[in-house]
Amino acid sequence: MKTFLHVADIGDLQTALNEAAEIKQDRYKYEHLGHHKTALLIFFNNSLRTRLSTQKAARNLGLDVIVLDVNQGAWKLETERGVIMDGDKSEHLLEAIPVMASYCDLIGVRTFAGLVDREADYTEKILRQFIEYSGKPVFSMESATAHPLQAFADLITIEEHRTKARPKVVLTWAPHPRSLPQAVPNSFAEWMRAADVDFVVTHPHGYELDPLFVGDAKVEYDQFKAFEGADFIYAKNWSSPGVTNPADYGQILSKDMSWTVDAAHMAVTNNACFMHCLPVRRNMIVSDDVIESERSLVIPEAANREISATVVLKRLLQDNF
Ligand code: CP
């Protein structure tokens, strides 16, 4: 594995889950792999869980870690080629990438979707430049269209809590006051399709996910119907992916509060576990009582971010050095 963006990059999922279980037993088992190597974690956007869990994972593997917040303390970076740089951006990404790469062995990048230009976002314009010009193994810490470290942690969490061979897993859209990217639902859909689960997506019309990620997964527009018999409810807001109407890309098409996951929704499930990647807006996405219930997995799910990141960084070290 030289890059980590899609589920295919990790190979056989059961093997990856076995590695996750092994690392959970002994987080420092592969501490020797990172000796005298450095991971550079570059954040173009805010983060709590990814920032902390990826640093912890790197240290589990004996790596040194450098964290760069591009928009706090570094020169402002121009990302478009051909621009006359007479504005406030002092450095071009095309110089910055090889310079940053010269100080490290692995690069993690967080760069959110702009939600204006669908093509730029869905071709992963910024992440692809890191892959092309750094010459180093690159992994996504949430890019424009995907959040694979989150989806892998979600899969580990489902594996740990499932009580049947093939659980029903429902991804549900829920309302939010701001326009959010599709990275988390895209990756969750991609990873659930690859896993052995009965996967259903529910959202209002206009929120259809890109076929690259959602494939032929079942879509049910009636949220209560989708929830019936579910074993896991995974809530997330996303803005319109612009699949049915390109002009809607990045737009908020609904703030329908009847989609908020509350006790009435959970009552039609098979005593489902509740999941969300966090951060979460309470009483927009999910009611207080549901997120605080004993069926809520949001904290162990976030804790598993350390485990998914340790597996991914371990693979990058083993496969490239
Ligand atoms: N779930 C997640 O990626 O959290 P952060 O944005 O805080 O890193």
CSV table of C-alpha atoms and ligand atoms in Angstrom, one decimal:
chain,number,residue,atom,x,y,z
A,1,MET,CA,0.0,0.0,0.0
A,2,LYS,CA,1.5,3.3,-1.1
A,3,THR,CA,-1.6,5.5,-0.6
A,4,PHE,CA,-4.7,5.1,1.6
A,5,LEU,CA,-7.9,6.7,0.2
A,6,HIS,CA,-10.3,3.9,-0.8
A,7,VAL,CA,-11.3,0.7,0.8
A,8,ALA,CA,-9.5,-1.2,-1.9
A,9,ASP,CA,-6.2,0.2,-0.7
A,10,ILE,CA,-6.4,-1.9,2.5
A,11,GLY,CA,-7.1,-5.2,0.7
A,12,ASP,CA,-8.9,-8.1,2.4
A,13,LEU,CA,-11.2,-6.6,5.1
A,14,GLN,CA,-11.1,-9.6,7.4
A,15,THR,CA,-7.3,-9.5,7.4
A,16,ALA,CA,-7.4,-5.8,8.2
A,17,LEU,CA,-10.0,-6.5,11.0
A,18,ASN,CA,-7.7,-9.3,12.4
A,19,GLU,CA,-4.8,-6.8,12.4
A,20,ALA,CA,-7.0,-4.3,14.3
A,21,ALA,CA,-7.8,-6.8,16.9
A,22,GLU,CA,-4.2,-7.8,17.3
A,23,ILE,CA,-3.1,-4.1,17.7
A,24,LYS,CA,-5.9,-3.6,20.2
A,25,GLN,CA,-4.4,-6.4,22.3
A,26,ASP,CA,-0.9,-4.8,22.1
A,27,ARG,CA,-0.7,-1.3,20.6
A,28,TYR,CA,3.1,-1.2,20.8
A,29,LYS,CA,3.7,-4.6,19.1
A,30,TYR,CA,5.1,-2.9,16.0
A,31,GLU,CA,6.9,-0.1,17.8
A,32,HIS,CA,10.2,-0.9,16.0
A,33,LEU,CA,8.7,-0.2,12.5
A,34,GLY,CA,8.9,3.6,12.9
A,35,HIS,CA,12.3,3.9,14.4
A,36,HIS,CA,14.1,6.9,13.0
A,37,LYS,CA,11.2,7.7,10.7
A,38,THR,CA,8.9,10.7,10.7
A,39,ALA,CA,5.2,11.1,9.9
A,40,LEU,CA,4.1,14.6,8.8
A,41,LEU,CA,0.4,15.4,9.4
A,42,ILE,CA,-0.8,18.3,7.4
A,43,PHE,CA,-4.1,20.0,8.3
A,44,PHE,CA,-5.8,22.4,5.9
A,45,ASN,CA,-8.9,22.1,8.2
A,46,ASN,CA,-9.8,21.7,11.8
A,47,SER,CA,-9.8,18.4,13.7
A,48,LEU,CA,-9.9,16.9,17.2
A,49,ARG,CA,-10.1,13.2,16.8
A,50,THR,CA,-8.0,12.8,13.6
A,51,ARG,CA,-5.3,15.1,15.0
A,52,LEU,CA,-5.0,13.2,18.3
A,53,SER,CA,-5.7,9.6,17.2
A,54,THR,CA,-3.3,9.7,14.3
A,55,GLN,CA,-0.5,11.2,16.4
A,56,LYS,CA,-1.1,8.5,19.0
A,57,ALA,CA,-1.1,5.8,16.3
A,58,ALA,CA,2.2,7.1,14.9
A,59,ARG,CA,3.8,7.0,18.4
A,60,ASN,CA,2.5,3.5,18.9
A,61,LEU,CA,4.6,2.6,15.9
A,62,GLY,CA,7.7,4.5,17.2
A,63,LEU,CA,7.4,7.3,14.6
A,64,ASP,CA,8.4,10.9,15.2
A,65,VAL,CA,5.5,13.2,14.4
A,66,ILE,CA,5.4,16.7,12.9
A,67,VAL,CA,2.0,18.4,12.8
A,68,LEU,CA,1.5,21.4,10.4
A,69,ASP,CA,-1.7,23.5,10.5
A,70,VAL,CA,-1.4,25.1,7.1
A,71,ASN,CA,-3.7,28.1,8.0
A,72,GLN,CA,-2.1,28.8,11.3
A,73,GLY,CA,1.6,29.9,11.3
A,74,ALA,CA,2.6,28.6,7.8
A,75,TRP,CA,2.6,30.7,4.7
A,76,LYS,CA,-0.7,30.8,2.9
A,77,LEU,CA,-0.6,28.3,0.1
A,78,GLU,CA,-1.8,28.8,-3.5
A,79,THR,CA,-3.2,25.5,-4.9
A,80,GLU,CA,-4.1,26.6,-8.5
A,81,ARG,CA,-1.5,26.5,-11.2
A,82,GLY,CA,-1.3,29.5,-13.6
A,83,VAL,CA,-2.4,32.0,-11.0
A,84,ILE,CA,-0.6,35.4,-10.8
A,85,MET,CA,0.3,35.3,-7.1
A,86,ASP,CA,-0.2,38.9,-6.3
A,87,GLY,CA,-2.6,38.3,-3.4
A,88,ASP,CA,-2.2,37.1,0.1
A,89,LYS,CA,-0.8,33.6,-0.8
A,90,SER,CA,3.0,33.6,-0.4
A,91,GLU,CA,3.9,30.1,-1.5
A,92,HIS,CA,2.7,27.6,-4.1
A,93,LEU,CA,1.7,24.0,-3.2
A,94,LEU,CA,4.0,22.8,-6.0
A,95,GLU,CA,7.1,24.1,-4.1
A,96,ALA,CA,5.7,23.4,-0.6
A,97,ILE,CA,4.9,19.7,-1.2
A,98,PRO,CA,8.4,18.6,-2.1
A,99,VAL,CA,9.9,20.8,0.7
A,100,MET,CA,7.6,19.3,3.3
A,101,ALA,CA,8.2,15.8,1.9
A,102,SER,CA,12.0,16.3,2.3
A,103,TYR,CA,11.5,16.3,6.1
A,104,CYS,CA,9.5,13.1,6.5
A,105,ASP,CA,8.8,9.6,5.4
A,106,LEU,CA,5.0,9.4,5.5
A,107,ILE,CA,2.4,12.2,4.8
A,108,GLY,CA,-1.1,12.4,6.1
A,109,VAL,CA,-3.3,15.2,4.6
A,110,ARG,CA,-6.6,16.7,5.8
A,111,THR,CA,-8.2,18.8,3.1
A,112,PHE,CA,-11.9,19.3,2.9
A,113,ALA,CA,-14.1,19.8,-0.1
A,114,GLY,CA,-14.7,23.3,-1.2
A,115,LEU,CA,-18.3,22.4,-2.1
A,116,VAL,CA,-18.3,24.8,-5.0
A,117,ASP,CA,-16.5,23.0,-7.9
A,118,ARG,CA,-17.7,19.4,-7.9
A,119,GLU,CA,-15.1,18.3,-10.4
A,120,ALA,CA,-12.2,19.7,-8.4
A,121,ASP,CA,-13.5,18.0,-5.3
A,122,TYR,CA,-14.3,14.6,-6.8
A,123,THR,CA,-10.9,14.5,-8.6
A,124,GLU,CA,-9.3,15.1,-5.2
A,125,LYS,CA,-7.2,17.9,-6.7
A,126,ILE,CA,-5.2,18.7,-3.6
A,127,LEU,CA,-4.6,15.2,-2.3
A,128,ARG,CA,-3.6,14.0,-5.8
A,129,GLN,CA,-0.9,16.7,-5.9
A,130,PHE,CA,0.6,15.4,-2.6
A,131,ILE,CA,0.6,11.9,-4.1
A,132,GLU,CA,2.2,13.1,-7.3
A,133,TYR,CA,4.8,15.5,-6.1
A,134,SER,CA,5.8,14.3,-2.6
A,135,GLY,CA,7.3,10.9,-3.7
A,136,LYS,CA,6.2,9.7,-0.2
A,137,PRO,CA,3.4,7.3,1.0
A,138,VAL,CA,0.3,9.5,1.4
A,139,PHE,CA,-2.8,8.8,3.5
A,140,SER,CA,-6.0,10.7,3.7
A,141,MET,CA,-7.0,12.1,7.1
A,142,GLU,CA,-10.3,13.2,5.4
A,143,SER,CA,-10.1,14.6,1.9
A,144,ALA,CA,-12.6,16.2,-0.4
A,145,THR,CA,-14.6,13.0,-1.0
A,146,ALA,CA,-13.4,10.4,1.5
A,147,HIS,CA,-12.6,9.7,5.2
A,148,PRO,CA,-11.2,6.2,5.1
A,149,LEU,CA,-9.6,6.2,8.6
A,150,GLN,CA,-13.1,7.0,10.0
A,151,ALA,CA,-14.8,4.3,7.9
A,152,PHE,CA,-12.3,1.7,9.0
A,153,ALA,CA,-12.8,2.7,12.7
A,154,ASP,CA,-16.6,2.4,12.1
A,155,LEU,CA,-16.1,-1.1,10.6
A,156,ILE,CA,-14.0,-2.2,13.6
A,157,THR,CA,-16.7,-0.8,15.9
A,158,ILE,CA,-19.5,-2.7,14.1
A,159,GLU,CA,-17.3,-5.9,14.1
A,160,GLU,CA,-16.9,-5.6,17.9
A,161,HIS,CA,-20.6,-5.0,18.6
A,162,ARG,CA,-22.5,-7.1,16.1
A,163,THR,CA,-24.5,-10.0,17.5
A,164,LYS,CA,-25.4,-11.6,14.2
A,165,ALA,CA,-23.3,-12.7,11.2
A,166,ARG,CA,-24.9,-10.2,8.8
A,167,PRO,CA,-26.3,-7.1,10.7
A,168,LYS,CA,-28.5,-4.5,9.1
A,169,VAL,CA,-26.6,-1.2,9.0
A,170,VAL,CA,-28.5,2.0,8.1
A,171,LEU,CA,-26.8,5.2,7.0
A,172,THR,CA,-29.2,8.1,7.6
A,173,TRP,CA,-29.0,11.7,6.6
A,174,ALA,CA,-30.0,14.1,9.4
A,175,PRO,CA,-30.3,17.9,9.4
A,176,HIS,CA,-27.5,20.4,10.1
A,177,PRO,CA,-27.4,24.2,10.0
A,178,ARG,CA,-24.3,24.3,7.7
A,179,SER,CA,-23.3,22.8,4.4
A,180,LEU,CA,-21.1,19.8,5.1
A,181,PRO,CA,-19.0,17.6,2.7
A,182,GLN,CA,-19.9,14.1,1.7
A,183,ALA,CA,-16.6,12.5,2.7
A,184,VAL,CA,-17.9,10.6,5.7
A,185,PRO,CA,-21.0,9.1,4.2
A,186,ASN,CA,-19.1,8.4,0.9
A,187,SER,CA,-16.5,6.3,2.8
A,188,PHE,CA,-19.0,4.7,5.1
A,189,ALA,CA,-21.0,3.6,2.1
A,190,GLU,CA,-17.9,2.3,0.3
A,191,TRP,CA,-16.7,0.3,3.3
A,192,MET,CA,-20.1,-1.1,4.2
A,193,ARG,CA,-20.6,-2.3,0.6
A,194,ALA,CA,-17.3,-4.1,0.9
A,195,ALA,CA,-18.2,-5.6,4.3
A,196,ASP,CA,-20.6,-8.5,4.9
A,197,VAL,CA,-23.6,-6.4,6.1
A,198,ASP,CA,-27.1,-5.7,5.0
A,199,PHE,CA,-26.6,-2.0,4.1
A,200,VAL,CA,-29.4,0.6,3.5
A,201,VAL,CA,-29.1,4.3,2.9
A,202,THR,CA,-31.9,6.8,3.8
A,203,HIS,CA,-32.0,10.5,2.9
A,204,PRO,CA,-34.4,13.1,1.4
A,205,HIS,CA,-34.6,13.3,-2.4
A,206,GLY,CA,-31.6,15.3,-3.8
A,207,TYR,CA,-29.1,13.8,-1.4
A,208,GLU,CA,-28.2,10.8,-3.5
A,209,LEU,CA,-24.5,9.8,-2.9
A,210,ASP,CA,-22.1,9.5,-5.8
A,211,PRO,CA,-22.3,6.0,-7.4
A,212,LEU,CA,-18.5,5.7,-7.1
A,213,PHE,CA,-19.1,5.2,-3.4
A,214,VAL,CA,-22.7,4.1,-2.9
A,215,GLY,CA,-22.8,1.7,-5.9
A,216,ASP,CA,-26.0,-0.3,-6.0
A,217,ALA,CA,-26.7,-0.1,-2.2
A,218,LYS,CA,-30.4,0.0,-1.3
A,219,VAL,CA,-31.8,3.5,-0.9
A,220,GLU,CA,-35.0,3.9,1.1
A,221,TYR,CA,-36.5,7.4,1.1
A,222,ASP,CA,-38.8,6.6,4.0
A,223,GLN,CA,-36.6,7.0,7.0
A,224,PHE,CA,-38.8,5.0,9.5
A,225,LYS,CA,-39.1,2.2,7.0
A,226,ALA,CA,-35.3,2.1,6.6
A,227,PHE,CA,-34.9,1.9,10.3
A,228,GLU,CA,-37.2,-1.1,10.8
A,229,GLY,CA,-35.2,-4.0,12.2
A,230,ALA,CA,-31.9,-2.2,12.0
A,231,ASP,CA,-28.9,-3.3,14.1
A,232,PHE,CA,-26.8,-0.2,13.6
A,233,ILE,CA,-27.9,3.3,12.9
A,234,TYR,CA,-25.2,5.6,11.5
A,235,ALA,CA,-26.3,9.2,11.4
A,236,LYS,CA,-24.6,11.9,9.4
A,237,ASN,CA,-25.4,15.1,7.6
A,238,TRP,CA,-24.1,15.9,4.1
A,239,SER,CA,-24.8,18.6,1.6
A,240,SER,CA,-26.2,17.7,-1.8
A,241,PRO,CA,-23.7,15.7,-3.8
A,242,GLY,CA,-25.2,17.1,-7.0
A,243,VAL,CA,-25.8,13.7,-8.5
A,244,THR,CA,-29.4,14.2,-9.6
A,245,ASN,CA,-29.0,18.0,-10.3
A,246,PRO,CA,-25.4,19.3,-10.7
A,247,ALA,CA,-26.5,22.8,-9.7
A,248,ASP,CA,-27.4,21.6,-6.3
A,249,TYR,CA,-23.8,20.5,-5.5
A,250,GLY,CA,-22.8,21.6,-1.9
A,251,GLN,CA,-26.3,23.1,-1.3
A,252,ILE,CA,-28.5,22.5,1.7
A,253,LEU,CA,-31.8,21.2,0.3
A,254,SER,CA,-33.5,20.3,3.5
A,255,LYS,CA,-33.4,21.2,7.2
A,256,ASP,CA,-36.3,18.9,8.0
A,257,MET,CA,-36.1,18.2,11.7
A,258,SER,CA,-38.3,15.2,11.4
A,259,TRP,CA,-35.1,13.4,10.3
A,260,THR,CA,-33.4,14.0,13.6
A,261,VAL,CA,-32.7,10.6,15.1
A,262,ASP,CA,-34.7,10.4,18.4
A,263,ALA,CA,-36.2,7.7,20.6
A,264,ALA,CA,-39.2,7.3,18.2
A,265,HIS,CA,-36.9,6.4,15.4
A,266,MET,CA,-34.8,4.0,17.5
A,267,ALA,CA,-38.0,2.3,18.7
A,268,VAL,CA,-38.6,0.7,15.3
A,269,THR,CA,-35.1,-0.8,15.1
A,270,ASN,CA,-33.8,-4.1,16.5
A,271,ASN,CA,-32.5,-2.3,19.6
A,272,ALA,CA,-29.9,-0.8,17.3
A,273,CYS,CA,-26.6,0.7,18.3
A,274,PHE,CA,-26.3,4.4,17.5
A,275,MET,CA,-23.2,5.6,15.7
A,276,HIS,CA,-21.8,9.0,14.5
A,277,CYS,CA,-18.3,10.0,13.6
A,278,LEU,CA,-18.4,13.2,15.8
A,279,PRO,CA,-18.3,16.1,16.1
A,280,VAL,CA,-22.1,16.0,16.3
A,281,ARG,CA,-24.8,18.7,16.7
A,282,ARG,CA,-27.1,17.5,19.4
A,283,ASN,CA,-30.8,17.8,18.8
A,284,MET,CA,-30.1,18.5,15.1
A,285,ILE,CA,-28.6,15.1,14.2
A,286,VAL,CA,-29.5,13.2,17.3
A,287,SER,CA,-31.5,13.7,20.5
A,288,ASP,CA,-29.7,13.9,23.8
A,289,ASP,CA,-31.4,10.7,25.1
A,290,VAL,CA,-30.3,8.7,22.1
A,291,ILE,CA,-26.6,9.8,22.1
A,292,GLU,CA,-26.5,9.4,25.9
A,293,SER,CA,-28.2,5.9,25.8
A,294,GLU,CA,-26.4,2.7,26.6
A,295,ARG,CA,-26.8,1.8,22.9
A,296,SER,CA,-24.7,4.8,21.8
A,297,LEU,CA,-21.3,3.8,20.4
A,298,VAL,CA,-19.9,7.2,19.7
A,299,ILE,CA,-17.1,7.1,22.3
A,300,PRO,CA,-15.8,3.6,21.5
A,301,GLU,CA,-16.1,4.5,17.8
A,302,ALA,CA,-13.9,7.6,18.3
A,303,ALA,CA,-11.5,5.5,20.4
A,304,ASN,CA,-11.2,3.1,17.5
A,305,ARG,CA,-9.7,5.9,15.4
A,306,GLU,CA,-6.4,5.1,17.1
A,307,ILE,CA,-6.7,1.5,16.1
A,308,SER,CA,-7.6,2.1,12.4
A,309,ALA,CA,-4.8,4.6,12.1
A,310,THR,CA,-2.3,2.3,13.7
A,311,VAL,CA,-3.2,-0.5,11.2
A,312,VAL,CA,-2.9,1.9,8.2
A,313,LEU,CA,0.4,3.4,9.3
A,314,LYS,CA,1.8,0.0,10.1
A,315,ARG,CA,0.9,-1.2,6.6
A,316,LEU,CA,2.5,1.9,5.0
A,317,LEU,CA,5.7,1.3,7.0
A,318,GLN,CA,5.8,-2.4,6.2
A,319,ASP,CA,5.1,-2.0,2.5
A,320,ASN,CA,7.4,1.0,1.7
A,321,PHE,CA,10.5,0.6,3.8
B,1,CP,N1,-14.5,12.2,13.0
B,1,CP,C1,-13.4,13.1,12.8
B,1,CP,O1,-12.7,13.0,11.8
B,1,CP,O2,-13.3,14.0,13.8
B,1,CP,P1,-12.3,15.3,13.7
B,1,CP,O3,-12.9,16.2,12.6
B,1,CP,O4,-12.4,16.0,15.0
B,1,CP,O5,-10.9,14.9,13.3
